[in-house]
């Protein structure tokens, strides 16, 4: 059986701002699920791995950028559950800490120019048409399996919350969480923080899996210039947050999420007495790609 015995508590964090505004803030610690199969990436992969196993496909083939948390999660999960793994890496050959970890977990890396990378199914067919063992997993583990895995987060909650915050890349995780909220008939409002520019597309992505978007709010102003882009105030915020809570954030996803949450609290976006849950989607190795940028602000 493909499963992880994991621990993802809801942990309260404290700040004078929360006291002043009379809100309570909790973190769903999905970053603690596994050091490498971390956060939402385990939730997104789980049902694909099970399908691969059930159909006797022993070779996972997937896709990602050179700093992809999904590639690392797939590599580590493949090693743990006895699959072979191949990762198509977008762009020219590079070496970095993330890809080193993927290789240590036994993933074969194929660097792919940006044009060919766009046609993932074609790449898969070119390389693996004759490999009856090969199992295609889309970039980031998208699709209904991923959505259903993320839905389970809501079933784990011990408390009820007025608001739930989640960082979005593709929006798959947020789509699953909203589905879980409606299945459980909760009043919790979902706040999505896209980390890419022009994040309006997240609404469309979420609508593919959810009919009712009334309890959903999109916060478009926290991308800090776009995916993997950052600004000194974000890096400063991460430092202050991590040093005062003991919880690390990365600049690509969770840093932007918590920055948005703190700013919205200070702008009185919530009511007194509200309980807010922020999902820590893990992915901390993204920090390693930003060490030079941090060195300028620390
Ligand atoms: C991949 C990732 C996300 C984005 O998830 P989507 O389902 O693509 O929206 C958020 N946070 C972290 C840490 C991630 O690695």
XYZ file of C-alpha atoms and ligand atoms in Angstrom:
313
model
C 0.000 0.000 0.000
C 1.327 3.388 -0.896
C 0.928 5.584 2.158
C 2.904 7.796 4.491
C 2.358 7.823 8.242
C 2.501 11.544 8.546
C 1.963 14.284 11.064
C 0.606 17.675 10.027
C -0.634 19.462 13.139
C -2.549 22.724 13.331
C -0.268 24.952 15.321
C -1.213 28.360 16.691
C 1.250 31.194 16.105
C 1.374 34.464 17.982
C 2.114 38.044 17.075
C 1.267 41.400 18.705
C -0.645 42.197 15.507
C -3.023 39.282 16.093
C -3.645 40.410 19.682
C -4.309 43.953 18.551
C -6.739 42.854 15.829
C -8.236 40.100 17.977
C -7.758 37.273 15.510
C -6.265 33.848 16.043
C -3.868 32.411 13.471
C -2.990 28.756 13.022
C -0.668 26.986 10.613
C -1.501 23.617 9.045
C 1.979 22.133 9.090
C 2.008 20.198 5.817
C 5.703 21.062 5.683
C 6.083 18.374 8.360
C 4.545 15.595 6.243
C 7.968 14.494 4.984
C 11.307 16.288 4.556
C 11.368 15.742 0.776
C 7.872 14.543 -0.210
C 6.705 17.673 1.457
C 3.540 19.649 1.817
C 0.968 19.598 -0.912
C 3.255 17.529 -3.142
C 2.534 14.348 -1.187
C -1.190 15.073 -1.334
C -0.956 15.723 -5.078
C 1.065 12.588 -5.816
C -0.615 10.026 -3.613
C -3.392 8.823 -5.940
C -1.166 8.881 -9.033
C 1.335 6.662 -7.254
C -1.463 4.308 -6.308
C -2.743 4.186 -9.869
C 0.774 3.472 -11.129
C 1.128 0.629 -8.655
C -2.333 -0.793 -9.407
C -1.626 -0.822 -13.142
C 1.827 -2.357 -12.679
C 3.690 0.665 -13.987
C 6.997 0.779 -12.178
C 8.568 3.808 -13.798
C 7.357 7.307 -12.917
C 7.994 9.924 -15.585
C 7.401 13.555 -14.744
C 8.346 17.158 -15.480
C 9.523 20.286 -13.720
C 11.791 23.308 -13.593
C 15.299 23.114 -12.155
C 13.992 24.163 -8.699
C 10.811 22.117 -8.776
C 9.526 20.839 -5.418
C 7.434 18.390 -7.424
C 10.506 16.778 -9.031
C 12.122 16.296 -5.640
C 8.921 14.918 -4.115
C 8.508 12.488 -7.022
C 12.141 11.382 -6.814
C 11.929 10.756 -3.060
C 8.536 9.028 -3.311
C 9.764 6.822 -6.168
C 12.728 5.737 -4.067
C 10.579 5.117 -1.007
C 7.912 3.091 -2.797
C 10.173 1.186 -5.178
C 9.608 2.930 -8.509
C 12.136 3.996 -11.114
C 11.906 7.712 -11.880
C 12.727 10.002 -14.769
C 12.383 13.780 -14.618
C 12.318 16.024 -17.678
C 13.920 19.267 -16.525
C 12.959 22.465 -18.332
C 15.875 24.334 -19.928
C 19.591 23.900 -20.461
C 21.675 21.627 -18.276
C 22.358 23.067 -14.825
C 23.571 21.760 -11.506
C 21.961 22.807 -8.245
C 21.127 21.442 -4.793
C 17.571 20.475 -5.727
C 18.643 18.415 -8.743
C 21.447 16.878 -6.700
C 18.859 15.609 -4.216
C 16.709 14.266 -7.082
C 19.730 12.409 -8.471
C 20.639 11.009 -5.040
C 17.136 9.559 -4.842
C 17.873 7.840 -8.147
C 15.901 10.014 -10.536
C 17.264 10.131 -14.060
C 17.264 13.735 -15.278
C 16.724 14.683 -18.919
C 17.325 18.366 -19.652
C 14.920 19.582 -22.283
C 14.901 22.807 -24.282
C 12.018 25.098 -23.482
C 10.170 24.523 -26.769
C 10.147 20.720 -26.620
C 9.289 20.944 -22.930
C 5.933 22.499 -23.838
C 4.743 19.228 -25.400
C 4.993 16.886 -22.489
C 2.949 14.031 -23.882
C 5.070 14.087 -27.047
C 8.277 13.995 -25.003
C 6.937 11.085 -23.035
C 6.011 9.230 -26.237
C 9.361 9.962 -27.897
C 11.310 8.495 -25.030
C 9.003 5.902 -23.546
C 6.555 4.697 -26.224
C 8.076 1.209 -25.935
C 8.374 1.178 -22.157
C 5.223 -0.517 -20.897
C 6.396 0.290 -17.370
C 6.350 4.073 -17.835
C 3.674 6.118 -16.059
C 3.059 9.765 -17.028
C 2.642 12.288 -14.208
C 1.987 15.834 -15.367
C 4.089 18.767 -14.175
C 3.240 19.518 -10.574
C 1.069 16.398 -10.423
C -1.990 18.186 -11.832
C -5.388 16.602 -12.502
C -8.233 14.965 -10.642
C -5.984 12.626 -8.619
C -4.132 15.666 -7.297
C -7.334 17.554 -6.510
C -8.752 14.581 -4.602
C -5.554 14.189 -2.595
C -5.705 17.847 -1.528
C -9.374 17.534 -0.550
C -8.272 15.260 2.296
C -6.590 18.145 4.114
C -10.023 19.383 5.190
C -10.996 15.989 6.622
C -7.965 16.127 8.931
C -8.852 19.424 10.621
C -9.498 19.317 14.342
C -11.007 22.780 14.615
C -13.262 24.858 12.422
C -11.935 28.079 10.976
C -13.534 31.192 9.557
C -10.796 31.573 6.969
C -8.275 29.332 5.274
C -5.274 30.650 3.317
C -3.378 28.802 0.601
C -0.583 29.725 -1.843
C -1.304 28.922 -5.503
C 0.912 27.987 -8.397
C -1.444 26.078 -10.699
C -4.405 26.314 -8.306
C -4.842 22.534 -8.044
C -4.236 22.506 -4.293
C -6.709 25.330 -3.703
C -9.270 23.549 -5.913
C -8.978 20.418 -3.762
C -9.216 22.369 -0.528
C -12.350 24.184 -1.684
C -13.862 20.854 -2.719
C -13.147 19.541 0.788
C -14.780 22.616 2.320
C -17.979 22.087 0.319
C -18.062 18.317 0.891
C -17.916 18.989 4.624
C -20.479 21.803 4.344
C -18.181 24.186 6.204
C -18.632 27.951 6.265
C -14.860 28.439 6.010
C -13.861 31.013 3.426
C -10.937 30.067 1.173
C -8.376 32.773 0.363
C -6.012 31.942 -2.484
C -2.746 33.824 -2.980
C -1.312 33.295 -6.487
C 2.476 33.489 -6.614
C 2.455 34.158 -10.359
C 1.602 37.394 -12.114
C -1.886 37.596 -13.687
C -3.249 35.049 -11.241
C -6.889 35.479 -12.362
C -6.607 32.117 -14.136
C -6.706 30.457 -10.710
C -10.431 31.185 -10.540
C -10.986 29.203 -13.769
C -8.851 26.343 -12.489
C -10.803 26.189 -9.256
C -14.138 26.397 -11.101
C -13.232 23.217 -13.017
C -13.646 21.275 -9.790
C -16.093 23.418 -7.813
C -19.534 24.722 -8.732
C -19.901 27.122 -5.851
C -17.290 29.882 -5.648
C -19.115 32.126 -3.184
C -16.790 31.311 -0.285
C -13.708 31.961 -2.356
C -11.498 35.040 -2.530
C -8.451 35.637 -4.707
C -5.691 38.033 -3.575
C -3.856 39.097 -6.696
C -1.371 41.615 -5.299
C 1.149 39.373 -3.626
C 3.143 37.875 -6.514
C 6.119 40.230 -5.918
C 6.819 40.500 -9.641
C 6.039 36.913 -10.615
C 7.017 33.309 -10.096
C 10.327 32.981 -8.243
C 10.642 36.778 -8.253
C 11.170 38.472 -4.949
C 11.741 41.826 -3.249
C 13.788 42.800 -0.210
C 10.663 43.417 1.900
C 9.532 39.832 1.283
C 12.911 38.437 2.302
C 12.927 40.670 5.396
C 9.434 39.472 6.258
C 10.522 35.828 5.972
C 13.400 36.489 8.313
C 11.217 38.211 10.898
C 8.516 35.539 10.673
C 10.891 32.581 10.840
C 12.916 34.026 13.700
C 9.830 34.821 15.774
C 7.787 31.622 15.149
C 10.413 28.935 14.530
C 8.664 28.085 11.248
C 10.646 28.505 8.039
C 9.068 29.978 4.927
C 10.314 29.912 1.350
C 10.296 32.992 -0.884
C 8.496 31.306 -3.802
C 5.265 30.194 -2.128
C 4.713 30.336 1.613
C 6.598 33.621 2.150
C 4.145 35.359 -0.195
C 1.207 33.626 1.474
C 2.078 34.767 4.999
C 3.034 38.249 3.810
C -0.468 38.541 2.323
C -2.075 37.232 5.500
C -0.231 39.688 7.769
C -1.006 42.615 5.494
C -4.706 41.722 5.260
C -4.917 41.383 9.041
C -3.332 44.802 9.489
C -5.830 46.242 6.956
C -8.773 44.928 9.023
C -9.846 42.450 6.375
C -11.194 40.127 9.114
C -13.652 40.376 11.982
C -12.771 40.327 15.657
C -12.647 36.792 16.998
C -11.968 35.206 13.582
C -9.916 32.037 13.455
C -7.636 31.813 10.445
C -5.731 28.768 9.196
C -2.788 29.174 6.807
C -1.641 26.058 4.985
C 2.124 25.636 5.041
C 2.555 23.795 1.753
C 6.198 22.915 2.472
C 8.725 23.210 -0.348
C 11.470 24.734 1.742
C 14.302 23.720 -0.562
C 13.330 26.655 -2.751
C 15.221 28.679 -0.147
C 18.519 27.258 -1.351
C 18.093 28.818 -4.761
C 17.734 32.249 -3.176
C 20.712 32.309 -0.853
C 22.456 35.113 -2.733
C 19.362 37.294 -2.618
C 19.020 36.702 1.112
C 22.630 37.632 1.683
C 21.815 41.187 0.599
C 19.151 41.716 3.254
C 20.524 39.756 6.179
C 3.816 23.415 -5.724
C 3.615 24.283 -4.524
C 2.487 25.107 -4.361
C 1.465 25.298 -5.458
O 0.537 24.277 -5.583
P -0.528 24.308 -6.771
O -1.342 23.105 -6.556
O 0.258 24.232 -8.056
O -1.286 25.572 -6.700
C 2.348 25.820 -3.185
N 3.298 25.754 -2.217
C 4.395 25.000 -2.344
C 5.406 25.023 -1.255
C 4.599 24.237 -3.493
O 5.725 23.495 -3.612
